[in-house]
PDB file of C-alpha atoms and ligand atoms in Angstrom:
ATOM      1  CA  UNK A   1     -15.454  -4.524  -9.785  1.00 69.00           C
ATOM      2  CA  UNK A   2     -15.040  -4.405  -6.062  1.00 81.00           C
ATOM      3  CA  UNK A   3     -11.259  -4.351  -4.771  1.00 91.00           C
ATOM      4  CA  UNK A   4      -9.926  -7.794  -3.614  1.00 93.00           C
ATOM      5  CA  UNK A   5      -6.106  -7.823  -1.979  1.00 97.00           C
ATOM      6  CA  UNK A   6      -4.418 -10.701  -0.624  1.00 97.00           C
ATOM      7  CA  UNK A   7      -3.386 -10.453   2.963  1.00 97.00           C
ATOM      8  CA  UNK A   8       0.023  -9.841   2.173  1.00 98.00           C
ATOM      9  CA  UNK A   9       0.994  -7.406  -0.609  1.00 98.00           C
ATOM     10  CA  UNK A  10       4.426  -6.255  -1.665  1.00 98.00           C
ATOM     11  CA  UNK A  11       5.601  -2.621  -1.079  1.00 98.00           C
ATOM     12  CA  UNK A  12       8.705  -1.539  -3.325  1.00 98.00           C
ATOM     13  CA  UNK A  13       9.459   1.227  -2.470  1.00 98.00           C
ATOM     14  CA  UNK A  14      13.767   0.949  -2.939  1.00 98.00           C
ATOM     15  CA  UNK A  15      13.914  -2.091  -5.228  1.00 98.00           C
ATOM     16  CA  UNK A  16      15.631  -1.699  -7.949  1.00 98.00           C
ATOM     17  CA  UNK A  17      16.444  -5.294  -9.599  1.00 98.00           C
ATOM     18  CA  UNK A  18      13.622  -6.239 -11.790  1.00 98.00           C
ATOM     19  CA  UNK A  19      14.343  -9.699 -10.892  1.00 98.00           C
ATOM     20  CA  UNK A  20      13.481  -9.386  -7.292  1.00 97.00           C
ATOM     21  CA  UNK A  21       9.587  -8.306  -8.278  1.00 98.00           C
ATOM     22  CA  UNK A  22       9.879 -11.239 -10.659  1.00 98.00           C
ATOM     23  CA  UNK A  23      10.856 -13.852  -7.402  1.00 97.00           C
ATOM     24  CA  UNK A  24       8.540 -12.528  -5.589  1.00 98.00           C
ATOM     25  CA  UNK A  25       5.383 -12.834  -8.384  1.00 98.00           C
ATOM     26  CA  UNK A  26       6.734 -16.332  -8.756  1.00 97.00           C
ATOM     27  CA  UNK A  27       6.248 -16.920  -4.759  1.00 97.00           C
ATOM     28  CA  UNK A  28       2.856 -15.371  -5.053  1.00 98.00           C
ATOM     29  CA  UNK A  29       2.647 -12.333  -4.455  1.00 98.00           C
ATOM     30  CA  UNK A  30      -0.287 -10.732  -6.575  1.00 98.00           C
ATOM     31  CA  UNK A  31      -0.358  -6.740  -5.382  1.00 98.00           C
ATOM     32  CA  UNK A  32       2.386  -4.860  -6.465  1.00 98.00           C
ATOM     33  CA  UNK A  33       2.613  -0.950  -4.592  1.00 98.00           C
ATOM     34  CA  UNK A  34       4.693   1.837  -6.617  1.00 98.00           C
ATOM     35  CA  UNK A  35       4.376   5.035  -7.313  1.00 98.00           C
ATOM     36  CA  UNK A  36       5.945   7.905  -9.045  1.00 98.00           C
ATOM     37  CA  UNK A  37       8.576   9.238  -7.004  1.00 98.00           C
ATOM     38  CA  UNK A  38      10.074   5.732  -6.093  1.00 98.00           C
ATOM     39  CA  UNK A  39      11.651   5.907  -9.706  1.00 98.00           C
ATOM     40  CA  UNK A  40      11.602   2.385 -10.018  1.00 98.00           C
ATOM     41  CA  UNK A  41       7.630   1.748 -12.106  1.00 98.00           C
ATOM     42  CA  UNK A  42      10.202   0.630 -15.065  1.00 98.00           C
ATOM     43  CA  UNK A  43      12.144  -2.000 -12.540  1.00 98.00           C
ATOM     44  CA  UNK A  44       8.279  -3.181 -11.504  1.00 98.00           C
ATOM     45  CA  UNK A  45       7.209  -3.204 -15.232  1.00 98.00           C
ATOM     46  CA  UNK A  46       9.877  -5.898 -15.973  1.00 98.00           C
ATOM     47  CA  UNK A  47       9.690  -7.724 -13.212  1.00 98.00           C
ATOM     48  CA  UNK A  48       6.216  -8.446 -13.946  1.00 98.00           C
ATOM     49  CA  UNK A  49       6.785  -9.291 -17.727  1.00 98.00           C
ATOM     50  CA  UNK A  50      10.161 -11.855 -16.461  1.00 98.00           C
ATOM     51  CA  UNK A  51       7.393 -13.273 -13.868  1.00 98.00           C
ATOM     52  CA  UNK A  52       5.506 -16.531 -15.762  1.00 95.00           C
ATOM     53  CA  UNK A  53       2.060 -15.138 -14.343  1.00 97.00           C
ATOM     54  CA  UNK A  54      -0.576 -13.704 -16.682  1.00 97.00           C
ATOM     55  CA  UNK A  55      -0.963  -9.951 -16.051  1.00 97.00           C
ATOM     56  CA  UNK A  56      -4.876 -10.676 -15.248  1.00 96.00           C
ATOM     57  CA  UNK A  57      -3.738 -12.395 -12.280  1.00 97.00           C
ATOM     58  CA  UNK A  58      -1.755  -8.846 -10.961  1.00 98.00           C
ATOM     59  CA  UNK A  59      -3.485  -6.001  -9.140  1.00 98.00           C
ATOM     60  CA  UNK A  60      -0.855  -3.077  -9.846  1.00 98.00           C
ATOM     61  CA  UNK A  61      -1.339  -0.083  -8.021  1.00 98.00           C
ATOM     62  CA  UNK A  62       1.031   3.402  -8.753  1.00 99.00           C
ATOM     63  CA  UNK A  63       0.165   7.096  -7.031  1.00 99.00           C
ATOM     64  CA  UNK A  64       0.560   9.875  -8.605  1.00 98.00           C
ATOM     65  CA  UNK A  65       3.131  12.524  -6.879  1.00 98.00           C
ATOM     66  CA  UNK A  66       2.025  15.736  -5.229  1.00 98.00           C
ATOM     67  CA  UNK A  67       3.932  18.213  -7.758  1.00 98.00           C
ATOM     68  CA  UNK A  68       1.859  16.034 -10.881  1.00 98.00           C
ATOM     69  CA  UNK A  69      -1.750  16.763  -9.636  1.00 98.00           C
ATOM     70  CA  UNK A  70      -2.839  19.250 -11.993  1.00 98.00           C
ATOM     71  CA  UNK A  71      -5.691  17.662 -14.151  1.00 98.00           C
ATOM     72  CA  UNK A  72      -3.124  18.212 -17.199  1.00 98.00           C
ATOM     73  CA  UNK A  73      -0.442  16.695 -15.250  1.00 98.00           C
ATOM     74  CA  UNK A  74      -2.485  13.664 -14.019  1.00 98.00           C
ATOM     75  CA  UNK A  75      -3.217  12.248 -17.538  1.00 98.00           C
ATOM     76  CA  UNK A  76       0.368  12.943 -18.876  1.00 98.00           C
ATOM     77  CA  UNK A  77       1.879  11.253 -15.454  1.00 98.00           C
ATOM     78  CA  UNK A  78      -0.522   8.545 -15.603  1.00 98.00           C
ATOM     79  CA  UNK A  79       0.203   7.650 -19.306  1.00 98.00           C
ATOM     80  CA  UNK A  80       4.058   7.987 -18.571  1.00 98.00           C
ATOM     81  CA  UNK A  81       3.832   5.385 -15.774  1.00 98.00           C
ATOM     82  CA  UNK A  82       1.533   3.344 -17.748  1.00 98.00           C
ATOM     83  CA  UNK A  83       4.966   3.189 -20.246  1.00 98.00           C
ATOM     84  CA  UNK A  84       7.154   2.892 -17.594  1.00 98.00           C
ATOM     85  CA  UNK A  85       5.232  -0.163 -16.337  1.00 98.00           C
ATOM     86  CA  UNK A  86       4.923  -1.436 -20.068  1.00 98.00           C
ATOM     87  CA  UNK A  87       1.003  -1.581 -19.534  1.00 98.00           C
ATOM     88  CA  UNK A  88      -1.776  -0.442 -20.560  1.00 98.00           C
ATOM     89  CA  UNK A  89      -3.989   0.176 -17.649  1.00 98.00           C
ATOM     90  CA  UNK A  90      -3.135   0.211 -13.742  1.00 98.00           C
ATOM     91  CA  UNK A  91      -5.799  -1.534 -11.533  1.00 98.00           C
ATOM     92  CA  UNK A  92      -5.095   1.178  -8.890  1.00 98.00           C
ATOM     93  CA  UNK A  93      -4.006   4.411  -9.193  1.00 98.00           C
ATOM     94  CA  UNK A  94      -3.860   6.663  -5.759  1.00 99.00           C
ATOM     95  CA  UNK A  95      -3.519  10.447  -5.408  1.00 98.00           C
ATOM     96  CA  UNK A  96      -0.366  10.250  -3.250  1.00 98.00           C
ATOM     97  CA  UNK A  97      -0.488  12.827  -0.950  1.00 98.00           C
ATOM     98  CA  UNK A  98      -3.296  15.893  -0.589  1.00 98.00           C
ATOM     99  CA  UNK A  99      -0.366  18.925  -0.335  1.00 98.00           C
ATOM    100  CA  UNK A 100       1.222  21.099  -3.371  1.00 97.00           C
ATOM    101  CA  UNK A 101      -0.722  20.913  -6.409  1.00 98.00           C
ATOM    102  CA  UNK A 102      -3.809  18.954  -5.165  1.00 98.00           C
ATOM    103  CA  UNK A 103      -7.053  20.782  -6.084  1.00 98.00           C
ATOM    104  CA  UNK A 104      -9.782  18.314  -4.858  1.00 98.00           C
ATOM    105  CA  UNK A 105     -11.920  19.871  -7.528  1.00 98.00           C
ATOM    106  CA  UNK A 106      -9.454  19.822 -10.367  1.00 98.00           C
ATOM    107  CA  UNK A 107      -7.429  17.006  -9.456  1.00 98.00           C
ATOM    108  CA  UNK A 108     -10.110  14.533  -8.753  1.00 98.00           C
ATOM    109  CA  UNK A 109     -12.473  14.609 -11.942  1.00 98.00           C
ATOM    110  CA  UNK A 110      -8.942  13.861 -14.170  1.00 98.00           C
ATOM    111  CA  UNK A 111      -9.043  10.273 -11.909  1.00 98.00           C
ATOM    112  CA  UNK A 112     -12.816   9.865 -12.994  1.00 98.00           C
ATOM    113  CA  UNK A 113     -11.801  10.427 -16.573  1.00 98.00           C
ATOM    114  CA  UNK A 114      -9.264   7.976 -16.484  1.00 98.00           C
ATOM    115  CA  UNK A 115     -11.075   5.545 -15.189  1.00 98.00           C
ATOM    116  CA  UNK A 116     -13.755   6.230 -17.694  1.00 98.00           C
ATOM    117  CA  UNK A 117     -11.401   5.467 -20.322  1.00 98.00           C
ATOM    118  CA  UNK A 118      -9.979   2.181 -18.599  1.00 98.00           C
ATOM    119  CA  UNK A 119      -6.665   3.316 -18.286  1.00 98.00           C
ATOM    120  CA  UNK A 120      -7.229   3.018 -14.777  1.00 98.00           C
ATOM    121  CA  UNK A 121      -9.602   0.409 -12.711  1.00 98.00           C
ATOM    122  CA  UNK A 122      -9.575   1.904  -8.858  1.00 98.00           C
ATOM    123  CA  UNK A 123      -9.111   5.235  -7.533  1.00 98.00           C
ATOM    124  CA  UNK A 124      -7.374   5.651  -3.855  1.00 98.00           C
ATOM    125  CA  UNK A 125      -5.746   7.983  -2.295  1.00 98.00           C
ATOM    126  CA  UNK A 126      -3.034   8.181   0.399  1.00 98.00           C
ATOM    127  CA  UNK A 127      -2.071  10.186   3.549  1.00 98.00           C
ATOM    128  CA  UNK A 128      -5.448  11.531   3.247  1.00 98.00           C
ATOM    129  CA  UNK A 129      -7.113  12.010   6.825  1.00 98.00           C
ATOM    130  CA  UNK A 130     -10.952  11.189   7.096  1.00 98.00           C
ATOM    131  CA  UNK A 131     -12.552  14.902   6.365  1.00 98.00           C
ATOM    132  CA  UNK A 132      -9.984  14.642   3.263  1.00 98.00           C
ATOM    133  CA  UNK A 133     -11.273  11.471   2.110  1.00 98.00           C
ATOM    134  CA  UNK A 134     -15.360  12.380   3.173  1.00 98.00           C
ATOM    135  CA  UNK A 135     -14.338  15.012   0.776  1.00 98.00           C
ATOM    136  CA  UNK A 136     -13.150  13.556  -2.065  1.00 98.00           C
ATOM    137  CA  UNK A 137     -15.936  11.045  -1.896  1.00 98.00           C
ATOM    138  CA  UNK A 138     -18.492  13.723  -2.717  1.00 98.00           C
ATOM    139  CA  UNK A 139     -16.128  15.020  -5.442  1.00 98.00           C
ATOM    140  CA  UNK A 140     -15.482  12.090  -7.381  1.00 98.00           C
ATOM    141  CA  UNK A 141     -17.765   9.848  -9.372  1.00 98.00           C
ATOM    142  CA  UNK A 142     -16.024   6.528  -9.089  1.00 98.00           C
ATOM    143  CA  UNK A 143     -15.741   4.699  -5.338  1.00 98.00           C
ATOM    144  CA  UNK A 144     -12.530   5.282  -3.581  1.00 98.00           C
ATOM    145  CA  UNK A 145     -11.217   1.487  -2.547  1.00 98.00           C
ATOM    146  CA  UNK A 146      -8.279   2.028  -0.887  1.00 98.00           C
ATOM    147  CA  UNK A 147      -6.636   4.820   1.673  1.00 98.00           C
ATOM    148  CA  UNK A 148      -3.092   3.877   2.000  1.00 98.00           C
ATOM    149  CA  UNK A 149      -1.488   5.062   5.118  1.00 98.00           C
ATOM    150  CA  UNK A 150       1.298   4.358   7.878  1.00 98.00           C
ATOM    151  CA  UNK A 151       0.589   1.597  10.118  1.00 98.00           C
ATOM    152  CA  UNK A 152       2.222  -0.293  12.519  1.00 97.00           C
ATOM    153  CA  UNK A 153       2.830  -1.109  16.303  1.00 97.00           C
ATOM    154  CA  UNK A 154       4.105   1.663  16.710  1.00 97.00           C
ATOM    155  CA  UNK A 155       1.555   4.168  15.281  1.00 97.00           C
ATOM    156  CA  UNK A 156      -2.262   3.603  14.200  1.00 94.00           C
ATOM    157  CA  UNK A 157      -5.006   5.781  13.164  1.00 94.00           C
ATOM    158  CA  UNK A 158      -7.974   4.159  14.726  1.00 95.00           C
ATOM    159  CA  UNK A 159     -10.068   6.449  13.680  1.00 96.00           C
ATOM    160  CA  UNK A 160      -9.276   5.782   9.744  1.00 98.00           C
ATOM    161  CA  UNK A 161     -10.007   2.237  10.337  1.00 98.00           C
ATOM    162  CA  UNK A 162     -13.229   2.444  11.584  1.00 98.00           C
ATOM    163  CA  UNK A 163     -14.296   4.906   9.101  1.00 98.00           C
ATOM    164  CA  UNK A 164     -12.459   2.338   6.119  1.00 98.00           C
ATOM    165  CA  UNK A 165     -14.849  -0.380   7.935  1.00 98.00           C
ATOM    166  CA  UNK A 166     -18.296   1.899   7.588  1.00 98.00           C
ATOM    167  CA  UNK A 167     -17.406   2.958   3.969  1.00 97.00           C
ATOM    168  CA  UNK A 168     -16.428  -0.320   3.092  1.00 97.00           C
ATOM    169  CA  UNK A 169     -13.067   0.548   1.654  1.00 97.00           C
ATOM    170  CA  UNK A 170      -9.405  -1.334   2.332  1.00 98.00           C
ATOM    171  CA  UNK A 171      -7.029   0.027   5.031  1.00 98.00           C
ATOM    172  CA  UNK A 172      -3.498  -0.535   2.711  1.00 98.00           C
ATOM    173  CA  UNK A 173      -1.015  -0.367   5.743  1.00 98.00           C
ATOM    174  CA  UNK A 174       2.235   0.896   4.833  1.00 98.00           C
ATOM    175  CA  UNK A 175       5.620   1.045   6.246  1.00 98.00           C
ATOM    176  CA  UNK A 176       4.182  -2.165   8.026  1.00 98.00           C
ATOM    177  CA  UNK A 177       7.406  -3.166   9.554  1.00 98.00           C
ATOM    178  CA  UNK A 178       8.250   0.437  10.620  1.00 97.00           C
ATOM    179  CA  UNK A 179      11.177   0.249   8.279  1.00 97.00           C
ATOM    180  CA  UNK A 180      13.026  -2.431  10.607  1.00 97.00           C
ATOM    181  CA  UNK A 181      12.229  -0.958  14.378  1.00 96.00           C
ATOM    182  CA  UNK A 182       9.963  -3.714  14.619  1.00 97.00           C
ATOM    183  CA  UNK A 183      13.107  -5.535  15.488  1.00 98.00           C
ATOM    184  CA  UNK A 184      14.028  -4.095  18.520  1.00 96.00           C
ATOM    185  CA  UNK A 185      10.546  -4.032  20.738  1.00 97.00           C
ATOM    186  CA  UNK A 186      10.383  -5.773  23.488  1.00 97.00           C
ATOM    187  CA  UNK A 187       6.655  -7.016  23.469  1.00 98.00           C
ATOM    188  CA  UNK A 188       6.937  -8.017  19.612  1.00 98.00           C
ATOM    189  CA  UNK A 189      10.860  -9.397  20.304  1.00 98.00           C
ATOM    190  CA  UNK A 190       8.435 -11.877  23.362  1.00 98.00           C
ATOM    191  CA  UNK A 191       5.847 -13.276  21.121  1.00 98.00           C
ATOM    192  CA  UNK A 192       8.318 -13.850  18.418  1.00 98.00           C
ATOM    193  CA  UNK A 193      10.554 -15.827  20.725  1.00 98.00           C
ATOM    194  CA  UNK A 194       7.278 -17.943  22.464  1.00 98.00           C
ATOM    195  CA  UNK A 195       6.328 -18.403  18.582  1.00 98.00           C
ATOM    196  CA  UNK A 196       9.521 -19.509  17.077  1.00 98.00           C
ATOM    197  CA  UNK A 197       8.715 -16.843  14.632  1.00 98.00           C
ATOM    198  CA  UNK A 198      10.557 -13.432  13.676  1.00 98.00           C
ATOM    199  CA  UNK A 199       9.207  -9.769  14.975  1.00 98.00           C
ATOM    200  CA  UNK A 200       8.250  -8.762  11.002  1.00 98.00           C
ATOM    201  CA  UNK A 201       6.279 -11.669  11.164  1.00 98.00           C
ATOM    202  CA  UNK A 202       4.087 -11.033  14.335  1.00 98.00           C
ATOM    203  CA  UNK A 203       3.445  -7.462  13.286  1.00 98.00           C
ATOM    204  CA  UNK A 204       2.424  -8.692   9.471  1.00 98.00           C
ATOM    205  CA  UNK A 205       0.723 -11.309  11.318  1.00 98.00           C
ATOM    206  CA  UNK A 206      -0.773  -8.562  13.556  1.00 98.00           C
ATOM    207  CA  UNK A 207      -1.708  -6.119  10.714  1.00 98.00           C
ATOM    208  CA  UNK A 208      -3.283  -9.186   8.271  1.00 98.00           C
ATOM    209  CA  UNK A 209      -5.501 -10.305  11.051  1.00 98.00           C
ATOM    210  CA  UNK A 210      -6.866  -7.103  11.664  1.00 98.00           C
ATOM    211  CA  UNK A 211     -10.287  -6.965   9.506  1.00 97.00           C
ATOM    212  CA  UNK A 212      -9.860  -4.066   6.817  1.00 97.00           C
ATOM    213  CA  UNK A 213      -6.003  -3.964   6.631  1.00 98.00           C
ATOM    214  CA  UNK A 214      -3.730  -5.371   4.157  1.00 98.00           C
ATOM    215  CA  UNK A 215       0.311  -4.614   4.846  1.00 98.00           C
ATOM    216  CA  UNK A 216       2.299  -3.686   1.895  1.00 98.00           C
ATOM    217  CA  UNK A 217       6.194  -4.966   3.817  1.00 98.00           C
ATOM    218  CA  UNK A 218       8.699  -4.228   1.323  1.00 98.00           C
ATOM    219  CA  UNK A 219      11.458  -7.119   0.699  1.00 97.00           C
ATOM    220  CA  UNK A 220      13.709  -7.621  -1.384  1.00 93.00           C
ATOM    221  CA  UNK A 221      16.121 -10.747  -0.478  1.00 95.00           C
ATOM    222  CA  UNK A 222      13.684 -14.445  -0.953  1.00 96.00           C
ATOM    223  CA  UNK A 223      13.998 -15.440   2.848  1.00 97.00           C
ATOM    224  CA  UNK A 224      12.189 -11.995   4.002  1.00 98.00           C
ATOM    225  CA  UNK A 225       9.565 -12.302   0.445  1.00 98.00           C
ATOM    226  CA  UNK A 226       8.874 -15.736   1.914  1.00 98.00           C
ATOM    227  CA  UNK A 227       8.715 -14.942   5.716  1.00 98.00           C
ATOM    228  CA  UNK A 228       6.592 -12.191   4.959  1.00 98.00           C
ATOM    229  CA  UNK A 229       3.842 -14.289   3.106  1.00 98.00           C
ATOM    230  CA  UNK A 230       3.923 -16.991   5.585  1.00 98.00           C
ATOM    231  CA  UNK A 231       3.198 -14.249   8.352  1.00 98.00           C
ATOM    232  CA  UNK A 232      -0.574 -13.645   6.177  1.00 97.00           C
ATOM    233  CA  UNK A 233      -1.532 -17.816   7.683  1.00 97.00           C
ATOM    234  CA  UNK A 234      -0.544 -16.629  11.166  1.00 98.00           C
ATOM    235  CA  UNK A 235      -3.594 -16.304  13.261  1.00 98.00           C
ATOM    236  CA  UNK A 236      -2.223 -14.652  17.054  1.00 98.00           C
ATOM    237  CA  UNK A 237      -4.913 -15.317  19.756  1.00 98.00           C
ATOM    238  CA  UNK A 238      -6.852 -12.707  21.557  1.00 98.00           C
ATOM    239  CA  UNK A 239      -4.174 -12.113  24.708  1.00 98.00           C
ATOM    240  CA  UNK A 240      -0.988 -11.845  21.481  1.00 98.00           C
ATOM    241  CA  UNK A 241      -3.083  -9.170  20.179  1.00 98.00           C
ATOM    242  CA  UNK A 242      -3.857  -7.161  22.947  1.00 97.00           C
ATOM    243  CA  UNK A 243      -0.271  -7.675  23.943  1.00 98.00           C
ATOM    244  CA  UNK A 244       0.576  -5.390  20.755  1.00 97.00           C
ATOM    245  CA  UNK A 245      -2.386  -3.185  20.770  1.00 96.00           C
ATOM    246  CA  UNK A 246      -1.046  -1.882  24.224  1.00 95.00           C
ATOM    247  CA  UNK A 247       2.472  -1.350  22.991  1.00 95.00           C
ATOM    248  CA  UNK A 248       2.932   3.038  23.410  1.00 85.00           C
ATOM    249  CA  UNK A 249       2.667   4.778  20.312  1.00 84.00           C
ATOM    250  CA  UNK A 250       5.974   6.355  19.025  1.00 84.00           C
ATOM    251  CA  UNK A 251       4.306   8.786  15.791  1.00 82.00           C
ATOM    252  CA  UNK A 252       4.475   8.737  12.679  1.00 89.00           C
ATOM    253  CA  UNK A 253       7.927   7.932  10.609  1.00 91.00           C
ATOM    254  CA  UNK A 254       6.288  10.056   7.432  1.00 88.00           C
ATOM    255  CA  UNK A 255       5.302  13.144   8.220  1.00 78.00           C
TER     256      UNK A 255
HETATM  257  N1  NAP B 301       1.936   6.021   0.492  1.00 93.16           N
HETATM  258  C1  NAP B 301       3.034   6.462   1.088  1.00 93.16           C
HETATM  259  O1  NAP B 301       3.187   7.682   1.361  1.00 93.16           O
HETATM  260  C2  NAP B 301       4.114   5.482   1.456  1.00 93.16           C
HETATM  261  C3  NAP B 301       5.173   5.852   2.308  1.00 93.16           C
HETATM  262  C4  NAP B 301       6.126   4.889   2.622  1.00 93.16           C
HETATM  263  C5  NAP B 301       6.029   3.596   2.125  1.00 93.16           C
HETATM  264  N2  NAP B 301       5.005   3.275   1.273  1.00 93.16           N
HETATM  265  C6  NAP B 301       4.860   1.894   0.703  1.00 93.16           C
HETATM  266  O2  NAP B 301       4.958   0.944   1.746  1.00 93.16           O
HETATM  267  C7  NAP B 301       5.958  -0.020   1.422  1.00 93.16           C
HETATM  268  C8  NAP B 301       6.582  -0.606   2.672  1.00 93.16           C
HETATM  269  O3  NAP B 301       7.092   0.389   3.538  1.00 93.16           O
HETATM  270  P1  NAP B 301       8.646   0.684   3.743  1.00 93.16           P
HETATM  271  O4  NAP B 301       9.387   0.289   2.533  1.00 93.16           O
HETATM  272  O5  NAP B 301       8.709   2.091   4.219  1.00 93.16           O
HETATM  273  O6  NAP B 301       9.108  -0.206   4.989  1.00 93.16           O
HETATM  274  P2  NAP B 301       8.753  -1.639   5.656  1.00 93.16           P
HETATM  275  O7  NAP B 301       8.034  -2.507   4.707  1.00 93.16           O
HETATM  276  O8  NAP B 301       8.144  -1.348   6.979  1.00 93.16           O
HETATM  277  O9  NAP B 301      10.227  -2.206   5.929  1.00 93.16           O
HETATM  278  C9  NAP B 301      11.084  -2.555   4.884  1.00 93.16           C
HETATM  279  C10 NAP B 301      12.417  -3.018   5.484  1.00 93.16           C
HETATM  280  O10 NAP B 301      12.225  -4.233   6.217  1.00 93.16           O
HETATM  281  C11 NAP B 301      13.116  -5.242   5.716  1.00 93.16           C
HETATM  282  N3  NAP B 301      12.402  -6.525   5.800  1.00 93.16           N
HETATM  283  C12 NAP B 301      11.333  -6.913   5.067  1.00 93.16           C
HETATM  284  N4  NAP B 301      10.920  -8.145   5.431  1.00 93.16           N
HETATM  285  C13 NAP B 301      11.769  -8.568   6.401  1.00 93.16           C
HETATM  286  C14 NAP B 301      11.881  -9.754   7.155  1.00 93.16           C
HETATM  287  N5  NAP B 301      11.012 -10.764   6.996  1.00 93.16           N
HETATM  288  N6  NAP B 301      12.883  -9.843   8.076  1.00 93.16           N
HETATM  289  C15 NAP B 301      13.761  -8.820   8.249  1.00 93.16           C
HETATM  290  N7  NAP B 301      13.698  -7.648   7.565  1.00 93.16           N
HETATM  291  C16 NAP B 301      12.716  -7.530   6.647  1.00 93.16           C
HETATM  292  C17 NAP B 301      13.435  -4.847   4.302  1.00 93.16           C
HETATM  293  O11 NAP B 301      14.690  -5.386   3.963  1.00 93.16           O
HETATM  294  P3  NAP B 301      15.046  -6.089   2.545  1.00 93.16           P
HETATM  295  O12 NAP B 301      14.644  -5.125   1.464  1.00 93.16           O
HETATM  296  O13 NAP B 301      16.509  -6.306   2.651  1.00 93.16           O
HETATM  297  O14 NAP B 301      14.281  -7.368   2.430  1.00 93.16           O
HETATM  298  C18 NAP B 301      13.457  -3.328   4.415  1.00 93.16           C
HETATM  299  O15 NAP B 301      14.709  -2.877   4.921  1.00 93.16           O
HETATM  300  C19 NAP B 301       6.918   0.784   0.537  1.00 93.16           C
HETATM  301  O16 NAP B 301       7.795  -0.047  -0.172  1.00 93.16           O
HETATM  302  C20 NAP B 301       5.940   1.536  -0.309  1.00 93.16           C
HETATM  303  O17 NAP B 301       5.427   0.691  -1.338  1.00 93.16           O
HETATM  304  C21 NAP B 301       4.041   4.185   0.958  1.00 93.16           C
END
């Protein structure tokens, strides 16, 4: 089954009150972004069973960490986050980062298995530049659907969106809000003001109107889980656009 996200998802990466994922399932969100190393899959889990929205409705998406990405270590990391979430199958699991134990030819046929055995429904990966991913293409069996990777006004990888567009997979932007430095740019801070509408919400607006990408903004408070899916109906004309796309790039804030 191909990969359908909404145009806004919900990073949560540093939320740790099950009741916030539950608010913001409620609001409609419907893509939910952990992983391993946020500690917080069992804070997601419970969210999503307080939430009055069948599970079929969810795409949930965890990543394995860089130290687990032994084949071994994949299925026993993978089943312990399945239990953490309190499911019984993930509809996207990512290889988090290609460094430390990552073994394209090891690590990648334990994904296939899992997916064989529907404990998993998508395989992506993250952080992975375009040889990595051409790689791991020719490794794996299943399709990869998703590269998540940093993206903002502040720093874009042109060249792994155009390749996302050709191979047909989804550009998951993260950090779309570059952790709150959004805030204080000048060209964002101008369309915001002409707009009546806040900085996050021109670069979600930005990022969701950009063909391929889906943000992942984390939030935790209502007002920002509401702003933030409001931004995804935003269209910004051609001259808002190019306004952003000229704003200097800064790097990365993951290295
Ligand atoms: N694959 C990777 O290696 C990787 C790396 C980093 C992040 N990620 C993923 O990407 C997600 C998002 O990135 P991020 O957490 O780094 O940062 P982000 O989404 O760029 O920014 C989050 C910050 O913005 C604030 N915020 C959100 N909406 C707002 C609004 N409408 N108005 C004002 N402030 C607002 C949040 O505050 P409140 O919480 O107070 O609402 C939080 O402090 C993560 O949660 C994670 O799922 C993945």
């Amino acid at each position: 089954m191909e990969l359908q996200l909404p145009e806004i998802d919900l990073g949560t990466m540093g939320i740790e009150d099950p009741d916030a994922i539950a608010r913001a399932i409620e609001i409609g969100y419907r893509h939910l972004d952990t992983a391993q190393i946020y500690e917080n899959e069992d804070v997601v889990g419970e969210g999503i069973s307080r939430a009055d929205v069948p599970r079929e409705e969810l795409t949930v998406a965890t990543k394995v960490w860089a130290d687990d990405l032994a084949p071994e270590d994949v299925r026993r990391s993978t089943e312990e986050s399945l239990d953490r979430l309190g499911l019984d199958r993930v509809d996207l699991l990512y290889v988090h980062r290609p460094i430390e134990a990552y073994d394209p030819e090891a690590t990648l046929p334990a994904f296939d298995e899992l997916r064989a055995e529907g404990l998993i429904e998508h395989v992506g990966v993250s952080n992975f530049t375009t040889a990595q991913f051409e790689e791991a293409s020719e490794i794996l069996d299943s399709p990869i659907t998703a590269n998540q990777v940093e993206r903002h006004p502040f720093y874009r990888e042109d060249d792994l969106l155009e390749y996302a567009r050709e191979d047909g997979h989804t550009l998951v932007a993260y950090s779309p809000l570059a952790q709150g430095k959004v805030f204080d740019d000048p060209v964002l801070g101008g369309i915001a003001a002409e707009r009546g509408i806040s900085e996050a919400q021109v670069s979600l607006a930005w990022l969701a109107g950009t063909d391929g990408v889906v943000p992942i903004p984390k939030a935790s408070s209502v007002d920002h889980l509401e702003a933030n899916l409001v931004a995804g109906g935003i269209e910004l004309t051609r001259e808002e656009r190019a306004r952003i796309d000229g704003i200097g790039e800064e790097g990365k804030l993951f290295e």
